[in-house]
Amino acid sequence: MKLNMMYSFLKADIDLIEKELEKAIESHSPLLSEASLHLLQAGGKRIRPVFVLLAAKFGRYDIQTIKNVAVALELIHMASLVHDDVIDDAELRRGKPTIKAKWDNRIAMYTGDYIFAKSLEYMTNVEAVEAHKILANTIVEVCIGEIEQIKDKYRYNQNLRDYFRRIKRKTALLIAVSCQLGAIASGAEEPIHKKLFLFGYYVGMSFQITDDILDFTATEKELGKPAGSDLLQGNITLPVLFAMTDQSVKEKIILVNEETTKEEMNSLIELIKRTGAIEESHKISQRYLDKALGILEGLPNGRTKKTFRDIANYIGKRKY
Amino acid sequence: MKLNMMYSFLKADIDLIEKELEKAIESHSPLLSEASLHLLQAGGKRIRPVFVLLAAKFGRYDIQTIKNVAVALELIHMASLVHDDVIDDAELRRGKPTIKAKWDNRIAMYTGDYIFAKSLEYMTNVEAVEAHKILANTIVEVCIGEIEQIKDKYRYNQNLRDYFRRIKRKTALLIAVSCQLGAIASGAEEPIHKKLFLFGYYVGMSFQITDDILDFTATEKELGKPAGSDLLQGNITLPVLFAMTDQSVKEKIILVNEETTKEEMNSLIELIKRTGAIEESHKISQRYLDKALGILEGLPNGRTKKTFRDIANYIGKRKY
């Protein structure tokens, strides 16, 4: 089943949010609008808005209220992607040139700032003080994660804990908070906030591990960028950490640099695959997924819970 | 009289805010803390916090409440400086290496993001919904201003309106909002919010014009960076716009680029001075200052009003 078929009952509201996102990034500056629209139109799964809406189904669902949270969270995610691309010196995202590639790093930096600022405008329509505090703390954590990621690049003596802490800040927290804020902003009961936070956190961890696996197992066409891009940019992901337990593979991995050719990378990817690192990573991803599904048990039965489960399963098993 | 003598009656509270700023930027990431502290210790006039506190004197002044607004606004200002230095490729600020010079552009980008995120944490302690809306809108405007500034670099056919719009977004708005939010957060009467916004706006315009004049008239020691730095970076400021009405001077100005030597810049500065551009710029700065002082007339008499007047006069006449 395709992802968007799983929440077809939300289609009208998701379409509304897509329109709102387009409206959000319109600005008096043609350059800013163009750069932001370029990013928006590159697509994305809109996982965060979908989770916000689903979570709000456990409270008093009002799309006019909850759309502000959904739009704000997707904008924060988009802003972080733009700044990520600057750091990673990435040329392609989802098969399209990145903002830093199409314009330059300076434009990318301010486009990220601008999209982030727009997210704040949407958040000012949300009344719950708690929601603001949680979001502000989360953004601080995301920023710390981003700077730690720079430090951890090409640092081959890092351990699994470094990796998990990094992907928590980089991905899992914002997905967790999407679920949590959907519940808070719709006035769902407090135990549900916490459960949804945990569900989102576990799904987010599984999601990022899957993403890091796909960097090695998916095709360039599926990825929208060359396979092995993460490793080429010095990002040490879970499959790499597992592969490096084999000393002879590690010796090859630490030689990767900007001059590594596509052929060299492809044979290194084959080598990494042969260590069993992909299977081991899948196991960890599945463990997080199981934890996420376990949390769902404690939520009221119904269409919403079923959809959360379907999406979680999809995310853990997706091919790209 | 020295600036900090003008508001000596606020000394305890200003000291508290300085401590709070130090606390704000502490983080689990040693690199982030070090980079942020480097910026904080380079100093600054702390005009925005001072204006927040003074404005709050027109309402129910409570330092424990109002400090959140003061800290948030200074952090936003600091974050924008860090990103500015990336854009301007600046090596020095206030006589110290910039973050992008001491570390690199990537660290500077995320340090800016982080400091900005911390400002949001402080703002979540402020209850007034109106304050959040105003601040979010202002940050959006500041971002638009920053991207427009990139576009306007080395664009010699711009006019005075372009310049005024740019410095409004770059400087005046945040100073205006510092005054306005101080009044709002302390529950001052509504007509006072608007007057203080306008006062801050006019002072901010005068302040930035003075800054742009000093780039040509102050010494390298006073500036903490070489004279003519703005022009060298392609920033077309008011003195430059006035000087360019002399065609022979304009022809020399448009030749400025990264290879322009210090000697060439110094003789160009002399040329610009001889056109009378500095005096004309001073006149415009004074006109904004007079408007600011005019606004003050409509405010209740007392120590606060006198202090606002003293600071405004200082800012308009400062030598560096």
PDB file of N, CA, C and O in Angstrom, chain B residues 201-248:
ATOM      1  N   TYR B 201      12.220  52.822  16.616  1.00  0.00           N
ATOM      2  CA  TYR B 201      12.438  52.789  15.170  1.00  0.00           C
ATOM      3  C   TYR B 201      13.311  53.963  14.720  1.00  0.00           C
ATOM      4  O   TYR B 201      14.305  53.776  14.006  1.00  0.00           O
ATOM      5  N   TYR B 202      12.958  55.174  15.159  1.00  0.00           N
ATOM      6  CA  TYR B 202      13.736  56.352  14.742  1.00  0.00           C
ATOM      7  C   TYR B 202      15.164  56.300  15.296  1.00  0.00           C
ATOM      8  O   TYR B 202      16.129  56.609  14.596  1.00  0.00           O
ATOM      9  N   VAL B 203      15.290  55.893  16.543  1.00  0.00           N
ATOM     10  CA  VAL B 203      16.631  55.779  17.132  1.00  0.00           C
ATOM     11  C   VAL B 203      17.436  54.735  16.357  1.00  0.00           C
ATOM     12  O   VAL B 203      18.613  54.941  16.044  1.00  0.00           O
ATOM     13  N   GLY B 204      16.782  53.636  16.014  1.00  0.00           N
ATOM     14  CA  GLY B 204      17.462  52.568  15.273  1.00  0.00           C
ATOM     15  C   GLY B 204      17.960  53.034  13.910  1.00  0.00           C
ATOM     16  O   GLY B 204      19.076  52.685  13.500  1.00  0.00           O
ATOM     17  N   MET B 205      17.129  53.816  13.222  1.00  0.00           N
ATOM     18  CA  MET B 205      17.548  54.329  11.915  1.00  0.00           C
ATOM     19  C   MET B 205      18.762  55.249  12.088  1.00  0.00           C
ATOM     20  O   MET B 205      19.756  55.138  11.369  1.00  0.00           O
ATOM     21  N   SER B 206      18.681  56.152  13.075  1.00  0.00           N
ATOM     22  CA  SER B 206      19.783  57.075  13.338  1.00  0.00           C
ATOM     23  C   SER B 206      21.041  56.300  13.722  1.00  0.00           C
ATOM     24  O   SER B 206      22.152  56.595  13.258  1.00  0.00           O
ATOM     25  N   PHE B 207      20.850  55.279  14.552  1.00  0.00           N
ATOM     26  CA  PHE B 207      21.957  54.446  15.023  1.00  0.00           C
ATOM     27  C   PHE B 207      22.682  53.786  13.844  1.00  0.00           C
ATOM     28  O   PHE B 207      23.908  53.815  13.745  1.00  0.00           O
ATOM     29  N   GLN B 208      21.917  53.212  12.920  1.00  0.00           N
ATOM     30  CA  GLN B 208      22.540  52.497  11.808  1.00  0.00           C
ATOM     31  C   GLN B 208      23.233  53.462  10.847  1.00  0.00           C
ATOM     32  O   GLN B 208      24.307  53.159  10.320  1.00  0.00           O
ATOM     33  N   ILE B 209      22.613  54.617  10.630  1.00  0.00           N
ATOM     34  CA  ILE B 209      23.265  55.610   9.749  1.00  0.00           C
ATOM     35  C   ILE B 209      24.589  56.053  10.378  1.00  0.00           C
ATOM     36  O   ILE B 209      25.612  56.150   9.694  1.00  0.00           O
ATOM     37  N   THR B 210      24.564  56.293  11.697  1.00  0.00           N
ATOM     38  CA  THR B 210      25.803  56.664  12.392  1.00  0.00           C
ATOM     39  C   THR B 210      26.846  55.557  12.232  1.00  0.00           C
ATOM     40  O   THR B 210      28.022  55.830  11.952  1.00  0.00           O
ATOM     41  N   ASP B 211      26.414  54.329  12.384  1.00  0.00           N
ATOM     42  CA  ASP B 211      27.312  53.186  12.203  1.00  0.00           C
ATOM     43  C   ASP B 211      27.934  53.212  10.807  1.00  0.00           C
ATOM     44  O   ASP B 211      29.137  52.965  10.644  1.00  0.00           O
ATOM     45  N   ASP B 212      27.102  53.487   9.821  1.00  0.00           N
ATOM     46  CA  ASP B 212      27.576  53.483   8.438  1.00  0.00           C
ATOM     47  C   ASP B 212      28.517  54.654   8.153  1.00  0.00           C
ATOM     48  O   ASP B 212      29.419  54.541   7.319  1.00  0.00           O
ATOM     49  N   ILE B 213      28.314  55.748   8.884  1.00  0.00           N
ATOM     50  CA  ILE B 213      29.243  56.889   8.767  1.00  0.00           C
ATOM     51  C   ILE B 213      30.588  56.524   9.400  1.00  0.00           C
ATOM     52  O   ILE B 213      31.651  56.773   8.824  1.00  0.00           O
ATOM     53  N   LEU B 214      30.512  55.929  10.590  1.00  0.00           N
ATOM     54  CA  LEU B 214      31.737  55.596  11.330  1.00  0.00           C
ATOM     55  C   LEU B 214      32.646  54.654  10.536  1.00  0.00           C
ATOM     56  O   LEU B 214      33.869  54.697  10.704  1.00  0.00           O
ATOM     57  N   ASP B 215      32.063  53.840   9.678  1.00  0.00           N
ATOM     58  CA  ASP B 215      32.884  52.948   8.854  1.00  0.00           C
ATOM     59  C   ASP B 215      33.904  53.751   8.041  1.00  0.00           C
ATOM     60  O   ASP B 215      34.940  53.226   7.638  1.00  0.00           O
ATOM     61  N   PHE B 216      33.590  55.027   7.798  1.00  0.00           N
ATOM     62  CA  PHE B 216      34.519  55.884   7.042  1.00  0.00           C
ATOM     63  C   PHE B 216      35.298  56.853   7.917  1.00  0.00           C
ATOM     64  O   PHE B 216      36.400  57.257   7.568  1.00  0.00           O
ATOM     65  N   THR B 217      34.715  57.230   9.077  1.00  0.00           N
ATOM     66  CA  THR B 217      35.345  58.310   9.844  1.00  0.00           C
ATOM     67  C   THR B 217      36.116  57.831  11.072  1.00  0.00           C
ATOM     68  O   THR B 217      36.964  58.571  11.573  1.00  0.00           O
ATOM     69  N   ALA B 218      35.805  56.641  11.569  1.00  0.00           N
ATOM     70  CA  ALA B 218      36.494  56.174  12.775  1.00  0.00           C
ATOM     71  C   ALA B 218      37.809  55.495  12.389  1.00  0.00           C
ATOM     72  O   ALA B 218      38.028  55.148  11.225  1.00  0.00           O
ATOM     73  N   THR B 219      38.677  55.324  13.389  1.00  0.00           N
ATOM     74  CA  THR B 219      39.953  54.650  13.132  1.00  0.00           C
ATOM     75  C   THR B 219      39.760  53.133  13.236  1.00  0.00           C
ATOM     76  O   THR B 219      38.771  52.665  13.805  1.00  0.00           O
ATOM     77  N   GLU B 220      40.737  52.403  12.711  1.00  0.00           N
ATOM     78  CA  GLU B 220      40.679  50.949  12.786  1.00  0.00           C
ATOM     79  C   GLU B 220      40.600  50.486  14.235  1.00  0.00           C
ATOM     80  O   GLU B 220      39.869  49.547  14.561  1.00  0.00           O
ATOM     81  N   LYS B 221      41.320  51.186  15.113  1.00  0.00           N
ATOM     82  CA  LYS B 221      41.314  50.808  16.530  1.00  0.00           C
ATOM     83  C   LYS B 221      39.927  51.001  17.139  1.00  0.00           C
ATOM     84  O   LYS B 221      39.429  50.152  17.876  1.00  0.00           O
ATOM     85  N   GLU B 222      39.308  52.136  16.803  1.00  0.00           N
ATOM     86  CA  GLU B 222      37.971  52.401  17.336  1.00  0.00           C
ATOM     87  C   GLU B 222      36.951  51.383  16.820  1.00  0.00           C
ATOM     88  O   GLU B 222      36.064  50.928  17.525  1.00  0.00           O
ATOM     89  N   LEU B 223      37.066  51.042  15.535  1.00  0.00           N
ATOM     90  CA  LEU B 223      36.081  50.160  14.902  1.00  0.00           C
ATOM     91  C   LEU B 223      36.282  48.687  15.270  1.00  0.00           C
ATOM     92  O   LEU B 223      35.330  47.902  15.234  1.00  0.00           O
ATOM     93  N   GLY B 224      37.516  48.330  15.569  1.00  0.00           N
ATOM     94  CA  GLY B 224      37.797  46.911  15.798  1.00  0.00           C
ATOM     95  C   GLY B 224      37.895  46.135  14.501  1.00  0.00           C
ATOM     96  O   GLY B 224      37.880  44.907  14.476  1.00  0.00           O
ATOM     97  N   LYS B 225      37.937  46.863  13.387  1.00  0.00           N
ATOM     98  CA  LYS B 225      38.118  46.273  12.051  1.00  0.00           C
ATOM     99  C   LYS B 225      38.562  47.404  11.131  1.00  0.00           C
ATOM    100  O   LYS B 225      38.385  48.581  11.463  1.00  0.00           O
ATOM    101  N   PRO B 226      39.143  47.100   9.965  1.00  0.00           N
ATOM    102  CA  PRO B 226      39.655  48.171   9.110  1.00  0.00           C
ATOM    103  C   PRO B 226      38.546  49.135   8.674  1.00  0.00           C
ATOM    104  O   PRO B 226      37.404  48.728   8.473  1.00  0.00           O
ATOM    105  N   ALA B 227      38.890  50.441   8.550  1.00  0.00           N
ATOM    106  CA  ALA B 227      37.936  51.418   8.018  1.00  0.00           C
ATOM    107  C   ALA B 227      37.577  51.022   6.585  1.00  0.00           C
ATOM    108  O   ALA B 227      38.386  50.429   5.868  1.00  0.00           O
ATOM    109  N   GLY B 228      36.364  51.347   6.186  1.00  0.00           N
ATOM    110  CA  GLY B 228      35.919  51.024   4.823  1.00  0.00           C
ATOM    111  C   GLY B 228      35.517  49.567   4.637  1.00  0.00           C
ATOM    112  O   GLY B 228      35.264  49.128   3.515  1.00  0.00           O
ATOM    113  N   SER B 229      35.413  48.817   5.749  1.00  0.00           N
ATOM    114  CA  SER B 229      35.076  47.388   5.641  1.00  0.00           C
ATOM    115  C   SER B 229      33.739  47.164   4.935  1.00  0.00           C
ATOM    116  O   SER B 229      33.594  46.244   4.137  1.00  0.00           O
ATOM    117  N   ASP B 230      32.746  48.004   5.273  1.00  0.00           N
ATOM    118  CA  ASP B 230      31.427  47.830   4.661  1.00  0.00           C
ATOM    119  C   ASP B 230      31.533  47.913   3.139  1.00  0.00           C
ATOM    120  O   ASP B 230      31.022  47.055   2.416  1.00  0.00           O
ATOM    121  N   LEU B 231      32.183  48.965   2.693  1.00  0.00           N
ATOM    122  CA  LEU B 231      32.310  49.172   1.247  1.00  0.00           C
ATOM    123  C   LEU B 231      33.076  48.022   0.599  1.00  0.00           C
ATOM    124  O   LEU B 231      32.700  47.522  -0.474  1.00  0.00           O
ATOM    125  N   LEU B 232      34.123  47.589   1.273  1.00  0.00           N
ATOM    126  CA  LEU B 232      34.929  46.484   0.758  1.00  0.00           C
ATOM    127  C   LEU B 232      34.084  45.223   0.584  1.00  0.00           C
ATOM    128  O   LEU B 232      34.287  44.432  -0.347  1.00  0.00           O
ATOM    129  N   GLN B 233      33.101  45.049   1.472  1.00  0.00           N
ATOM    130  CA  GLN B 233      32.228  43.866   1.409  1.00  0.00           C
ATOM    131  C   GLN B 233      31.046  44.080   0.466  1.00  0.00           C
ATOM    132  O   GLN B 233      30.156  43.231   0.383  1.00  0.00           O
ATOM    133  N   GLY B 234      31.040  45.247  -0.202  1.00  0.00           N
ATOM    134  CA  GLY B 234      29.970  45.491  -1.182  1.00  0.00           C
ATOM    135  C   GLY B 234      28.704  46.074  -0.596  1.00  0.00           C
ATOM    136  O   GLY B 234      27.683  46.168  -1.289  1.00  0.00           O
ATOM    137  N   ASN B 235      28.735  46.439   0.697  1.00  0.00           N
ATOM    138  CA  ASN B 235      27.546  47.046   1.308  1.00  0.00           C
ATOM    139  C   ASN B 235      27.482  48.533   0.959  1.00  0.00           C
ATOM    140  O   ASN B 235      28.340  49.312   1.347  1.00  0.00           O
ATOM    141  N   ILE B 236      26.430  48.880   0.231  1.00  0.00           N
ATOM    142  CA  ILE B 236      26.284  50.268  -0.224  1.00  0.00           C
ATOM    143  C   ILE B 236      25.506  51.041   0.825  1.00  0.00           C
ATOM    144  O   ILE B 236      24.291  50.907   0.948  1.00  0.00           O
ATOM    145  N   THR B 237      26.222  51.864   1.588  1.00  0.00           N
ATOM    146  CA  THR B 237      25.590  52.583   2.694  1.00  0.00           C
ATOM    147  C   THR B 237      25.299  54.031   2.301  1.00  0.00           C
ATOM    148  O   THR B 237      25.638  54.480   1.205  1.00  0.00           O
ATOM    149  N   LEU B 238      24.682  54.759   3.225  1.00  0.00           N
ATOM    150  CA  LEU B 238      24.242  56.127   2.913  1.00  0.00           C
ATOM    151  C   LEU B 238      25.381  57.038   2.446  1.00  0.00           C
ATOM    152  O   LEU B 238      25.228  57.714   1.413  1.00  0.00           O
ATOM    153  N   PRO B 239      26.525  57.090   3.139  1.00  0.00           N
ATOM    154  CA  PRO B 239      27.611  57.953   2.643  1.00  0.00           C
ATOM    155  C   PRO B 239      28.033  57.579   1.214  1.00  0.00           C
ATOM    156  O   PRO B 239      28.343  58.462   0.409  1.00  0.00           O
ATOM    157  N   VAL B 240      28.014  56.290   0.902  1.00  0.00           N
ATOM    158  CA  VAL B 240      28.410  55.846  -0.434  1.00  0.00           C
ATOM    159  C   VAL B 240      27.392  56.336  -1.463  1.00  0.00           C
ATOM    160  O   VAL B 240      27.757  56.831  -2.540  1.00  0.00           O
ATOM    161  N   LEU B 241      26.111  56.212  -1.117  1.00  0.00           N
ATOM    162  CA  LEU B 241      25.060  56.664  -2.046  1.00  0.00           C
ATOM    163  C   LEU B 241      25.191  58.159  -2.305  1.00  0.00           C
ATOM    164  O   LEU B 241      25.072  58.613  -3.452  1.00  0.00           O
ATOM    165  N   PHE B 242      25.450  58.948  -1.262  1.00  0.00           N
ATOM    166  CA  PHE B 242      25.633  60.389  -1.451  1.00  0.00           C
ATOM    167  C   PHE B 242      26.890  60.662  -2.282  1.00  0.00           C
ATOM    168  O   PHE B 242      26.879  61.480  -3.201  1.00  0.00           O
ATOM    169  N   ALA B 243      27.972  59.965  -1.958  1.00  0.00           N
ATOM    170  CA  ALA B 243      29.242  60.206  -2.664  1.00  0.00           C
ATOM    171  C   ALA B 243      29.107  59.871  -4.145  1.00  0.00           C
ATOM    172  O   ALA B 243      29.714  60.536  -5.000  1.00  0.00           O
ATOM    173  N   MET B 244      28.287  58.865  -4.456  1.00  0.00           N
ATOM    174  CA  MET B 244      28.175  58.429  -5.847  1.00  0.00           C
ATOM    175  C   MET B 244      27.400  59.404  -6.729  1.00  0.00           C
ATOM    176  O   MET B 244      27.355  59.226  -7.943  1.00  0.00           O
ATOM    177  N   THR B 245      26.777  60.424  -6.128  1.00  0.00           N
ATOM    178  CA  THR B 245      26.139  61.439  -6.977  1.00  0.00           C
ATOM    179  C   THR B 245      27.226  62.216  -7.734  1.00  0.00           C
ATOM    180  O   THR B 245      26.940  62.859  -8.740  1.00  0.00           O
ATOM    181  N   ASP B 246      28.464  62.160  -7.249  1.00  0.00           N
ATOM    182  CA  ASP B 246      29.613  62.681  -8.007  1.00  0.00           C
ATOM    183  C   ASP B 246      30.130  61.562  -8.926  1.00  0.00           C
ATOM    184  O   ASP B 246      30.692  60.573  -8.452  1.00  0.00           O
ATOM    185  N   GLN B 247      29.917  61.759 -10.228  1.00  0.00           N
ATOM    186  CA  GLN B 247      30.181  60.685 -11.188  1.00  0.00           C
ATOM    187  C   GLN B 247      31.631  60.184 -11.125  1.00  0.00           C
ATOM    188  O   GLN B 247      31.878  58.988 -11.223  1.00  0.00           O
ATOM    189  N   SER B 248      32.576  61.114 -10.925  1.00  0.00           N
ATOM    190  CA  SER B 248      33.992  60.701 -10.932  1.00  0.00           C
ATOM    191  C   SER B 248      34.312  59.842  -9.703  1.00  0.00           C
ATOM    192  O   SER B 248      35.137  58.933  -9.766  1.00  0.00           O
TER     193      SER B 248
END
